Amino acid sequence: MFFYLNKNTIIQLIASAGLLIWAIISIITQMQIMPPDHQAFLYKAVYPFLANNVWSYKTLAIILLIFSTLMVQRFFSISSFAENTTYMPMVFFLLLLNLNHSFTIFTPVFITIATTAFLIMMNSENEHGYSISNRMFSSGLIIGITTLFDYNAVWLMLLMIIVLITTRISKLKEILILLIGFLFIYIYLFTYGFVTDKTTEIFAVFNDFQFFTIIHHVTAWNWLNWLMIAVLAGTILIFIFACKIYFDNKVVALRKRFVTHIFLIISCIIIGIFSPYETPQALPYVLLPTSILFALTSLIERRKWLHDIFIIGTCILLWL
């Protein structure tokens, strides 16, 4: 089904529009904002304004969603994974987030997803794009700013370093530039704290960080939670293997991009495990790379009906 849907861009665009409208309606009618407990510095700072202005965080959520969707689609197109135009990454991204009921509560996860989508798009540009040094410094800055909203975004640094190692011959200089860009944000933060005599408050925020919430609550999972995680994990592993076989016959550049995507999946899983969120709020971290993986699998004709079963099963379990 998805293999054939992959060939009809009109239906894909109609589905994307419908899913986006569904998401916006959910945000407008259902979304609440997560309290600032155990959150990062800037989220605590902007929370009073967002909480007192309901439409501010709902509007921000819609903007971040649209931006993330466009970046995911742009990344897929730039990477040239498909020979023909396809909007399946956009379809799967919106579908999985809607089915997960991701739009019932606003969390810093939305900011991290937008950052991740932008980073993978920006760093998938070919040699005719911006210079690698500029991209690495900008990536470090962006990740640093994002960690001030969602401290678990620090794991995106690991992703960027792996991207450099797998795609570049010269690596050390770019890694140092990436680190300098990231550290620049924290040098500025602590300088600001020192000048305004708020260093103690800044350290108090860091001491309030909470990790491994999913693991701490795993004993409270019911059989449906276990089944959903097991099916999602199994689907990801099976699809990685299927896509690996598919890309074995492709050019080296495509194989490198696919390997990078595997590390994106791993990085997002790590972020979700380390995060202060329970499963429904943490899953969107993983659903971003999963949507791209589903789009890649929909390109494969061999065993397409088996792939459909896994995708539909995952979608049903996310919805329940």
XYZ file of N, CA, C and O in Angstrom, residues 4 31 55-56 63 69-70 86 89-90 92 101 107 117 122 148-149 159 182-183 222 232 241 249 303 317:
104
model
N 2.864 1.854 -3.202
C 2.084 2.434 -4.289
C 1.696 3.883 -3.970
O 1.657 4.736 -4.873
N -4.205 21.428 23.590
C -2.852 21.593 24.133
C -2.817 22.393 25.434
O -3.425 23.450 25.555
N -2.400 31.517 23.846
C -2.189 31.472 22.393
C -0.721 31.595 22.016
O -0.344 31.260 20.893
N 0.106 32.051 22.953
C 1.531 32.183 22.636
C 2.170 30.817 22.430
O 2.864 30.587 21.427
N 3.967 26.824 14.739
C 5.119 27.271 13.935
C 6.222 26.219 13.945
O 6.793 25.883 12.900
N 8.246 19.934 9.942
C 7.733 19.146 8.819
C 8.441 19.511 7.521
O 8.864 18.636 6.754
N 8.603 20.799 7.290
C 9.279 21.255 6.072
C 10.749 20.843 6.064
O 11.293 20.476 5.015
N 8.773 12.696 -3.786
C 7.866 12.034 -2.851
C 7.711 12.890 -1.606
O 8.673 13.561 -1.187
N 7.933 11.418 3.666
C 8.480 11.808 4.971
C 7.544 12.755 5.714
O 7.340 12.615 6.925
N 6.964 13.705 5.000
C 6.031 14.652 5.588
C 4.774 13.934 6.064
O 4.271 14.196 7.168
N 4.411 10.702 6.934
C 4.679 9.848 8.096
C 4.981 10.675 9.344
O 4.574 10.309 10.453
N -0.691 11.316 19.986
C -1.331 12.356 20.806
C -0.283 13.350 21.321
O -0.352 13.804 22.469
N 5.813 20.896 25.307
C 7.047 20.637 26.045
C 8.227 21.132 25.208
O 8.086 21.395 24.013
N 15.577 18.542 13.099
C 15.179 18.555 11.684
C 15.996 19.575 10.899
O 16.426 19.310 9.767
N 20.377 21.046 7.186
C 21.489 21.947 6.884
C 22.769 21.181 6.579
O 23.543 21.556 5.696
N 19.404 25.119 26.298
C 18.896 26.032 27.319
C 17.379 25.915 27.459
O 16.801 26.413 28.425
N 16.739 25.271 26.480
C 15.318 24.947 26.579
C 15.120 23.481 26.953
O 14.219 23.143 27.729
N 25.633 13.343 17.744
C 25.185 13.080 16.379
C 26.035 13.846 15.375
O 26.474 13.283 14.367
N 29.299 25.547 20.438
C 28.466 25.104 21.566
C 28.890 25.792 22.862
O 28.039 26.307 23.606
N 30.173 25.807 23.140
C 30.677 26.385 24.388
C 30.458 27.897 24.446
O 30.321 28.458 25.537
N 1.785 -0.925 31.484
C 0.886 -2.059 31.294
C 1.314 -2.847 30.064
O 2.266 -2.470 29.366
N 7.482 -1.170 18.041
C 8.212 -0.035 17.470
C 9.693 -0.366 17.325
O 10.295 -0.120 16.267
N 17.441 -3.036 8.620
C 18.041 -4.145 7.877
C 17.566 -4.149 6.422
O 18.368 -4.326 5.491
N 23.266 -1.457 -2.981
C 23.508 -1.327 -4.419
C 23.481 0.120 -4.895
O 23.521 0.375 -6.106
N 8.996 -7.365 -0.474
C 8.293 -7.578 0.796
C 7.517 -6.330 1.238
O 7.393 -6.035 2.424
N -0.833 0.858 17.479
C -0.380 0.811 18.871
C -0.047 2.208 19.396
O -0.231 2.481 20.596
